[in-house]
Structures are given as C-alpha cells and as structure tokens.
PDB file of C-alpha atoms in Angstrom:
ATOM      1  CA  UNK A   1     111.409  75.028  72.469  1.00 71.00           C
ATOM      2  CA  UNK A   2     109.054  73.704  74.080  1.00 79.00           C
ATOM      3  CA  UNK A   3     106.967  70.753  74.032  1.00 88.00           C
ATOM      4  CA  UNK A   4     104.179  68.494  76.011  1.00 93.00           C
ATOM      5  CA  UNK A   5     103.585  64.812  75.705  1.00 95.00           C
ATOM      6  CA  UNK A   6     100.803  62.635  76.595  1.00 96.00           C
ATOM      7  CA  UNK A   7     101.115  58.639  77.467  1.00 92.00           C
ATOM      8  CA  UNK A   8      97.707  57.170  76.189  1.00 92.00           C
ATOM      9  CA  UNK A   9      95.670  58.673  74.115  1.00 93.00           C
ATOM     10  CA  UNK A  10      93.146  55.948  75.278  1.00 96.00           C
ATOM     11  CA  UNK A  11      92.727  55.344  78.610  1.00 97.00           C
ATOM     12  CA  UNK A  12      89.973  52.991  80.433  1.00 97.00           C
ATOM     13  CA  UNK A  13      88.136  52.609  83.772  1.00 97.00           C
ATOM     14  CA  UNK A  14      85.910  51.489  85.539  1.00 98.00           C
ATOM     15  CA  UNK A  15      82.990  54.098  87.501  1.00 97.00           C
ATOM     16  CA  UNK A  16      84.386  55.225  90.661  1.00 97.00           C
ATOM     17  CA  UNK A  17      87.743  53.714  90.344  1.00 98.00           C
ATOM     18  CA  UNK A  18      91.084  56.106  90.372  1.00 98.00           C
ATOM     19  CA  UNK A  19      91.627  58.567  87.227  1.00 98.00           C
ATOM     20  CA  UNK A  20      95.163  59.411  86.181  1.00 98.00           C
ATOM     21  CA  UNK A  21      96.152  61.564  83.649  1.00 98.00           C
ATOM     22  CA  UNK A  22      99.863  61.944  82.571  1.00 97.00           C
ATOM     23  CA  UNK A  23     101.695  64.592  81.202  1.00 96.00           C
ATOM     24  CA  UNK A  24     105.444  65.343  80.985  1.00 96.00           C
ATOM     25  CA  UNK A  25     106.492  68.704  79.588  1.00 93.00           C
ATOM     26  CA  UNK A  26     109.693  70.615  78.819  1.00 89.00           C
ATOM     27  CA  UNK A  27     110.765  73.914  78.846  1.00 77.00           C
ATOM     28  CA  UNK A  28     113.292  76.105  78.956  1.00 70.00           C
ATOM     29  CA  UNK A  29     112.166  77.964  81.558  1.00 71.00           C
ATOM     30  CA  UNK A  30     109.461  76.736  84.046  1.00 71.00           C
ATOM     31  CA  UNK A  31     106.439  77.629  82.051  1.00 82.00           C
ATOM     32  CA  UNK A  32     102.410  77.708  82.830  1.00 91.00           C
ATOM     33  CA  UNK A  33     100.801  74.734  82.992  1.00 94.00           C
ATOM     34  CA  UNK A  34      97.329  73.733  81.969  1.00 96.00           C
ATOM     35  CA  UNK A  35      94.651  70.862  81.747  1.00 97.00           C
ATOM     36  CA  UNK A  36      91.723  71.256  79.480  1.00 98.00           C
ATOM     37  CA  UNK A  37      89.017  68.976  78.400  1.00 98.00           C
ATOM     38  CA  UNK A  38      86.518  68.815  74.823  1.00 97.00           C
ATOM     39  CA  UNK A  39      83.374  67.242  75.904  1.00 95.00           C
ATOM     40  CA  UNK A  40      81.775  65.035  71.894  1.00 90.00           C
ATOM     41  CA  UNK A  41      80.787  68.884  69.470  1.00 88.00           C
ATOM     42  CA  UNK A  42      82.405  71.085  71.388  1.00 92.00           C
ATOM     43  CA  UNK A  43      85.223  73.515  72.333  1.00 94.00           C
ATOM     44  CA  UNK A  44      87.840  72.963  74.777  1.00 96.00           C
ATOM     45  CA  UNK A  45      86.887  73.568  78.023  1.00 96.00           C
ATOM     46  CA  UNK A  46      89.912  74.846  81.178  1.00 97.00           C
ATOM     47  CA  UNK A  47      89.943  72.100  84.049  1.00 97.00           C
ATOM     48  CA  UNK A  48      92.729  74.000  85.482  1.00 96.00           C
ATOM     49  CA  UNK A  49      96.127  75.335  85.775  1.00 94.00           C
ATOM     50  CA  UNK A  50      99.531  76.209  87.119  1.00 92.00           C
ATOM     51  CA  UNK A  51     101.149  79.507  87.744  1.00 84.00           C
ATOM     52  CA  UNK A  52     103.375  78.759  90.314  1.00 78.00           C
ATOM     53  CA  UNK A  53     102.012  79.890  93.232  1.00 75.00           C
ATOM     54  CA  UNK A  54     100.942  75.685  94.301  1.00 83.00           C
ATOM     55  CA  UNK A  55     102.398  72.664  93.500  1.00 88.00           C
ATOM     56  CA  UNK A  56      99.009  70.944  93.919  1.00 94.00           C
ATOM     57  CA  UNK A  57      95.899  73.031  91.695  1.00 94.00           C
ATOM     58  CA  UNK A  58      91.935  71.907  92.465  1.00 95.00           C
ATOM     59  CA  UNK A  59      90.103  72.433  89.222  1.00 94.00           C
ATOM     60  CA  UNK A  60      86.327  72.116  88.781  1.00 94.00           C
ATOM     61  CA  UNK A  61      84.478  68.590  89.171  1.00 94.00           C
ATOM     62  CA  UNK A  62      86.893  67.428  91.396  1.00 96.00           C
ATOM     63  CA  UNK A  63      90.170  66.649  89.029  1.00 97.00           C
ATOM     64  CA  UNK A  64      93.229  68.563  90.137  1.00 97.00           C
ATOM     65  CA  UNK A  65      97.260  68.360  89.723  1.00 97.00           C
ATOM     66  CA  UNK A  66     100.255  67.996  91.326  1.00 94.00           C
ATOM     67  CA  UNK A  67     104.189  69.937  89.753  1.00 93.00           C
ATOM     68  CA  UNK A  68     106.218  68.484  90.132  1.00 92.00           C
ATOM     69  CA  UNK A  69     109.531  69.858  88.719  1.00 89.00           C
ATOM     70  CA  UNK A  70     111.979  66.902  89.038  1.00 89.00           C
ATOM     71  CA  UNK A  71     109.882  65.106  86.607  1.00 92.00           C
ATOM     72  CA  UNK A  72     108.622  67.650  84.502  1.00 92.00           C
ATOM     73  CA  UNK A  73     105.412  66.035  85.255  1.00 94.00           C
ATOM     74  CA  UNK A  74     101.726  67.498  85.138  1.00 95.00           C
ATOM     75  CA  UNK A  75      99.426  64.493  85.691  1.00 97.00           C
ATOM     76  CA  UNK A  76      95.715  64.556  86.307  1.00 98.00           C
ATOM     77  CA  UNK A  77      94.171  62.962  88.219  1.00 98.00           C
ATOM     78  CA  UNK A  78      90.586  62.413  90.408  1.00 98.00           C
ATOM     79  CA  UNK A  79      90.379  60.074  93.656  1.00 97.00           C
ATOM     80  CA  UNK A  80      86.899  58.183  91.875  1.00 97.00           C
ATOM     81  CA  UNK A  81      85.413  58.701  88.383  1.00 98.00           C
ATOM     82  CA  UNK A  82      82.294  59.539  87.535  1.00 97.00           C
ATOM     83  CA  UNK A  83      80.400  58.414  84.023  1.00 97.00           C
ATOM     84  CA  UNK A  84      80.072  62.173  83.364  1.00 96.00           C
ATOM     85  CA  UNK A  85      84.316  62.110  82.933  1.00 97.00           C
ATOM     86  CA  UNK A  86      84.397  61.163  80.038  1.00 97.00           C
ATOM     87  CA  UNK A  87      86.072  63.013  77.095  1.00 97.00           C
ATOM     88  CA  UNK A  88      88.930  64.256  75.421  1.00 97.00           C
ATOM     89  CA  UNK A  89      91.855  65.155  77.961  1.00 98.00           C
ATOM     90  CA  UNK A  90      94.366  68.320  76.707  1.00 97.00           C
ATOM     91  CA  UNK A  91      97.410  68.605  78.408  1.00 96.00           C
ATOM     92  CA  UNK A  92      99.490  72.793  77.131  1.00 95.00           C
ATOM     93  CA  UNK A  93     102.205  74.360  78.256  1.00 92.00           C
ATOM     94  CA  UNK A  94     102.560  78.361  77.274  1.00 90.00           C
ATOM     95  CA  UNK A  95     105.428  79.832  77.483  1.00 85.00           C
ATOM     96  CA  UNK A  96     107.677  82.509  76.480  1.00 83.00           C
ATOM     97  CA  UNK A  97     109.236  82.742  72.622  1.00 82.00           C
ATOM     98  CA  UNK A  98     110.673  85.024  70.956  1.00 81.00           C
ATOM     99  CA  UNK A  99     108.521  87.532  72.787  1.00 82.00           C
ATOM    100  CA  UNK A 100     105.073  86.241  72.939  1.00 85.00           C
ATOM    101  CA  UNK A 101     102.866  83.866  75.035  1.00 85.00           C
ATOM    102  CA  UNK A 102     102.986  80.422  72.657  1.00 87.00           C
ATOM    103  CA  UNK A 103     100.724  78.055  73.342  1.00 90.00           C
ATOM    104  CA  UNK A 104     101.917  74.337  72.794  1.00 91.00           C
ATOM    105  CA  UNK A 105      98.938  71.101  73.554  1.00 94.00           C
ATOM    106  CA  UNK A 106      99.563  68.139  73.144  1.00 94.00           C
ATOM    107  CA  UNK A 107      97.975  65.160  71.650  1.00 94.00           C
ATOM    108  CA  UNK A 108      95.021  64.478  74.211  1.00 96.00           C
ATOM    109  CA  UNK A 109      93.635  61.386  75.985  1.00 97.00           C
ATOM    110  CA  UNK A 110      90.572  60.533  75.702  1.00 97.00           C
ATOM    111  CA  UNK A 111      88.913  58.992  78.635  1.00 97.00           C
ATOM    112  CA  UNK A 112      86.003  56.289  78.986  1.00 97.00           C
ATOM    113  CA  UNK A 113      84.234  54.719  81.910  1.00 97.00           C
ATOM    114  CA  UNK A 114      83.412  51.720  82.771  1.00 97.00           C
ATOM    115  CA  UNK A 115      80.289  51.312  84.434  1.00 95.00           C
TER     116      UNK A 115
ATOM    117  CA  UNK B   1      80.704  87.295  79.060  1.00 65.00           C
ATOM    118  CA  UNK B   2      79.482  86.191  75.756  1.00 83.00           C
ATOM    119  CA  UNK B   3      82.135  83.495  75.201  1.00 95.00           C
ATOM    120  CA  UNK B   4      84.185  83.459  72.216  1.00 97.00           C
ATOM    121  CA  UNK B   5      81.697  82.979  69.433  1.00 97.00           C
ATOM    122  CA  UNK B   6      81.826  81.072  65.718  1.00 98.00           C
ATOM    123  CA  UNK B   7      79.576  80.934  62.794  1.00 97.00           C
ATOM    124  CA  UNK B   8      78.606  79.624  61.235  1.00 97.00           C
ATOM    125  CA  UNK B   9      78.525  76.383  63.780  1.00 97.00           C
ATOM    126  CA  UNK B  10      78.142  73.164  60.688  1.00 97.00           C
ATOM    127  CA  UNK B  11      79.487  73.854  56.562  1.00 98.00           C
ATOM    128  CA  UNK B  12      78.736  72.192  54.044  1.00 98.00           C
ATOM    129  CA  UNK B  13      80.111  72.133  50.587  1.00 97.00           C
ATOM    130  CA  UNK B  14      81.350  71.159  47.111  1.00 97.00           C
ATOM    131  CA  UNK B  15      84.743  70.633  46.177  1.00 97.00           C
ATOM    132  CA  UNK B  16      86.143  74.059  44.741  1.00 97.00           C
ATOM    133  CA  UNK B  17      84.166  76.438  46.605  1.00 98.00           C
ATOM    134  CA  UNK B  18      85.313  79.895  49.119  1.00 98.00           C
ATOM    135  CA  UNK B  19      84.679  78.616  52.727  1.00 98.00           C
ATOM    136  CA  UNK B  20      84.665  81.491  54.857  1.00 98.00           C
ATOM    137  CA  UNK B  21      85.220  80.978  59.218  1.00 98.00           C
ATOM    138  CA  UNK B  22      84.005  83.514  61.567  1.00 98.00           C
ATOM    139  CA  UNK B  23      84.817  84.457  64.925  1.00 98.00           C
ATOM    140  CA  UNK B  24      84.530  86.980  67.790  1.00 98.00           C
ATOM    141  CA  UNK B  25      86.973  87.312  70.379  1.00 98.00           C
ATOM    142  CA  UNK B  26      86.033  87.631  74.190  1.00 97.00           C
ATOM    143  CA  UNK B  27      85.859  91.433  74.759  1.00 96.00           C
ATOM    144  CA  UNK B  28      89.459  92.802  76.156  1.00 95.00           C
ATOM    145  CA  UNK B  29      91.608  89.805  75.044  1.00 96.00           C
ATOM    146  CA  UNK B  30      94.100  90.050  72.644  1.00 94.00           C
ATOM    147  CA  UNK B  31      95.167  87.296  71.422  1.00 96.00           C
ATOM    148  CA  UNK B  32      93.092  85.042  69.275  1.00 97.00           C
ATOM    149  CA  UNK B  33      94.350  81.506  67.595  1.00 97.00           C
ATOM    150  CA  UNK B  34      92.694  78.944  64.662  1.00 98.00           C
ATOM    151  CA  UNK B  35      93.430  75.442  64.922  1.00 97.00           C
ATOM    152  CA  UNK B  36      91.888  72.397  63.414  1.00 97.00           C
ATOM    153  CA  UNK B  37      90.989  69.109  64.837  1.00 96.00           C
ATOM    154  CA  UNK B  38      90.451  66.201  62.920  1.00 94.00           C
ATOM    155  CA  UNK B  39      90.686  62.275  64.073  1.00 90.00           C
ATOM    156  CA  UNK B  40      93.883  61.380  62.610  1.00 90.00           C
ATOM    157  CA  UNK B  41      95.845  64.811  62.625  1.00 90.00           C
ATOM    158  CA  UNK B  42      94.720  65.839  66.415  1.00 91.00           C
ATOM    159  CA  UNK B  43      94.634  69.406  67.220  1.00 93.00           C
ATOM    160  CA  UNK B  44      96.881  71.349  65.375  1.00 93.00           C
ATOM    161  CA  UNK B  45      97.118  75.044  65.465  1.00 94.00           C
ATOM    162  CA  UNK B  46      96.898  77.196  62.328  1.00 96.00           C
ATOM    163  CA  UNK B  47      97.721  80.709  62.703  1.00 96.00           C
ATOM    164  CA  UNK B  48      97.497  82.866  65.857  1.00 94.00           C
ATOM    165  CA  UNK B  49      97.293  87.003  66.150  1.00 96.00           C
ATOM    166  CA  UNK B  50      98.770  89.039  68.626  1.00 94.00           C
ATOM    167  CA  UNK B  51      96.938  92.907  68.726  1.00 95.00           C
ATOM    168  CA  UNK B  52      95.255  92.703  65.842  1.00 96.00           C
ATOM    169  CA  UNK B  53      99.380  91.136  63.734  1.00 96.00           C
ATOM    170  CA  UNK B  54      99.447  87.722  62.891  1.00 95.00           C
ATOM    171  CA  UNK B  55     102.655  86.463  65.238  1.00 93.00           C
ATOM    172  CA  UNK B  56     102.469  82.224  63.390  1.00 92.00           C
ATOM    173  CA  UNK B  57     101.230  80.835  60.775  1.00 93.00           C
ATOM    174  CA  UNK B  58     103.563  77.981  59.680  1.00 92.00           C
ATOM    175  CA  UNK B  59     100.623  75.716  60.599  1.00 92.00           C
ATOM    176  CA  UNK B  60      98.464  77.011  57.546  1.00 95.00           C
ATOM    177  CA  UNK B  61      98.527  73.967  55.375  1.00 87.00           C
ATOM    178  CA  UNK B  62      99.490  76.324  52.318  1.00 84.00           C
ATOM    179  CA  UNK B  63      98.322  78.934  50.817  1.00 91.00           C
ATOM    180  CA  UNK B  64      94.399  77.884  49.771  1.00 95.00           C
ATOM    181  CA  UNK B  65      94.667  78.961  53.779  1.00 97.00           C
ATOM    182  CA  UNK B  66      94.223  82.786  54.444  1.00 97.00           C
ATOM    183  CA  UNK B  67      92.925  84.497  57.767  1.00 98.00           C
ATOM    184  CA  UNK B  68      92.414  88.668  58.718  1.00 97.00           C
ATOM    185  CA  UNK B  69      92.167  89.781  61.938  1.00 97.00           C
ATOM    186  CA  UNK B  70      90.943  93.982  60.679  1.00 97.00           C
ATOM    187  CA  UNK B  71      90.049  94.479  64.494  1.00 95.00           C
ATOM    188  CA  UNK B  72      90.532  93.749  67.526  1.00 95.00           C
ATOM    189  CA  UNK B  73      86.863  91.288  67.352  1.00 96.00           C
ATOM    190  CA  UNK B  74      86.372  89.600  64.501  1.00 97.00           C
ATOM    191  CA  UNK B  75      88.223  87.489  62.431  1.00 98.00           C
ATOM    192  CA  UNK B  76      87.941  85.155  59.249  1.00 98.00           C
ATOM    193  CA  UNK B  77      89.386  81.962  57.940  1.00 98.00           C
ATOM    194  CA  UNK B  78      89.021  81.621  54.331  1.00 98.00           C
ATOM    195  CA  UNK B  79      89.925  78.418  51.956  1.00 97.00           C
ATOM    196  CA  UNK B  80      90.230  79.759  48.117  1.00 97.00           C
ATOM    197  CA  UNK B  81      89.046  76.685  46.602  1.00 96.00           C
ATOM    198  CA  UNK B  82      88.302  74.394  49.623  1.00 97.00           C
ATOM    199  CA  UNK B  83      88.743  70.395  49.159  1.00 97.00           C
ATOM    200  CA  UNK B  84      88.232  66.617  50.661  1.00 97.00           C
ATOM    201  CA  UNK B  85      90.546  66.814  52.975  1.00 96.00           C
ATOM    202  CA  UNK B  86      89.904  69.962  54.609  1.00 97.00           C
ATOM    203  CA  UNK B  87      87.087  68.530  55.971  1.00 97.00           C
ATOM    204  CA  UNK B  88      87.680  68.763  59.485  1.00 97.00           C
ATOM    205  CA  UNK B  89      86.389  70.905  62.536  1.00 97.00           C
ATOM    206  CA  UNK B  90      87.775  74.226  63.288  1.00 98.00           C
ATOM    207  CA  UNK B  91      87.827  76.329  66.071  1.00 98.00           C
ATOM    208  CA  UNK B  92      88.679  79.437  67.149  1.00 98.00           C
ATOM    209  CA  UNK B  93      90.338  80.906  70.685  1.00 97.00           C
ATOM    210  CA  UNK B  94      91.410  83.789  72.463  1.00 97.00           C
ATOM    211  CA  UNK B  95      92.899  84.696  75.588  1.00 96.00           C
ATOM    212  CA  UNK B  96      95.014  87.291  77.092  1.00 93.00           C
ATOM    213  CA  UNK B  97      98.240  88.091  75.995  1.00 87.00           C
ATOM    214  CA  UNK B  98     100.144  86.546  79.817  1.00 82.00           C
ATOM    215  CA  UNK B  99     101.855  83.339  80.120  1.00 77.00           C
ATOM    216  CA  UNK B 100      99.406  82.336  83.208  1.00 87.00           C
ATOM    217  CA  UNK B 101      95.857  83.198  80.708  1.00 92.00           C
ATOM    218  CA  UNK B 102      94.115  80.390  79.375  1.00 95.00           C
ATOM    219  CA  UNK B 103      92.777  80.214  75.753  1.00 96.00           C
ATOM    220  CA  UNK B 104      89.040  80.010  75.677  1.00 97.00           C
ATOM    221  CA  UNK B 105      87.351  78.603  73.213  1.00 97.00           C
ATOM    222  CA  UNK B 106      84.280  79.122  70.777  1.00 96.00           C
ATOM    223  CA  UNK B 107      82.291  75.854  70.192  1.00 95.00           C
ATOM    224  CA  UNK B 108      84.132  75.330  67.013  1.00 97.00           C
ATOM    225  CA  UNK B 109      82.916  75.597  62.823  1.00 98.00           C
ATOM    226  CA  UNK B 110      82.814  71.166  61.962  1.00 98.00           C
ATOM    227  CA  UNK B 111      83.360  71.725  57.923  1.00 98.00           C
ATOM    228  CA  UNK B 112      82.442  69.378  55.635  1.00 98.00           C
ATOM    229  CA  UNK B 113      83.632  69.708  52.016  1.00 98.00           C
ATOM    230  CA  UNK B 114      81.920  67.242  49.431  1.00 97.00           C
TER     231      UNK B 114
END
C-alpha cells in the first residue's frame, strides 16, 4: 500500500527566506509524485510532478522538488518566499494498485509567510 | 479547456433535506474523483470512478451518500438525508487514467447543513 507523510502541518517563514516543505512516501514500486497548492476558497492546483524523467523537477512560481529514492523523499523548496506563496501545499503519490492508478494525498502543510 | 466544473458553488440546506452536487469533468478524462475537505479531517477521498464505473467507494461515509456517473461528462454526489456533520467543501477532480497524469480539481461546492 502506498502512503504519504508530510512533516509539519504548519510552517512559517519570513519573506525572502528559503521554503522547505517535507514529503516522504512509501511505495512498493517507483511511484509518480506530485505537489499541489491550494489557495483559499479554491481547488488544488498542480505545482509540479515527478515521472522519472529527472530527479530534480521544476514547477510553477519558482518551486522545485527533488526525488531521492534512497530517502523515499520528495521535498518541495523555493529559494525565496513571497507573500503570495502563503497557501496550503499537498504532496501526493499515484501508483498502480489492482490495475488502477490510485492516488494518495498527504495531510497538507499550511505555509505562512511573515513580512 | 474549461476545467472541471462544479455546481452549485455554495449550498445551504436544512438538516434532513436532500442535497445533490454536480460535476462536469474535463473532456477526454476517464477518471473522476470526489473528495471532501474539512478542518478536522482534511482532504478525504469519497469515491473514484474509472470509465464511469465506481472503482473505490470505501470512503463514502454511509448509506446516506451516493454517487453516480451516468456518462463520461457528468457525475453527481447525493446526500439524503443531510446532517450538520456533512458540512464541508466537496471537490470533484478528473484525470487521465495514467500514472503520470495529475488530477485537475474543480473549485468545489461549500455545503452548509443547518
């Protein structure tokens, strides 16, 4: 069975500081991994995805994530936080299970950016 | 591409009433998901359809909840009778049935049951 763990339900950073949001997964086979962002009163939007083409994945709004198989991690980073980055971020894994591409989401991390 | 369309955007109803939420997935997508989001329980998968067939409904809370997908372009989630604890934001998402395909979410329906 696949699972996703996001460490820290709330993360606060100062504007201009590094953003690091952690995601660890468990999967019996190489998974497909995703990061989504949710702004208030909106649905989730795709930030980036890992599909085995490259271990360092660049997404929208300056975010990137690195797939580390040995650590079963897919942490999300951004060098310099902007106020507009304040949102909730979800890590997700998609993997074949019983012939279907099932999706599992982490519990989310709310990012607060302090001016 | 109009994206995933959900209606209504907001629904306020009294306990005991029937509620129907609607979803139009992105054309060509063959997987559809219904999620519920609350502060207490976070994002929960209710049901997952593939090619209009329910594949995983283990997240449907109880018999008061039912979901249908009569064709590839329309799905409904019905709650009958509704209870205050059903108050939440309900999201519909669609995707291709492919491991590398992301989910595309609608803007959700905010349900309030008084």
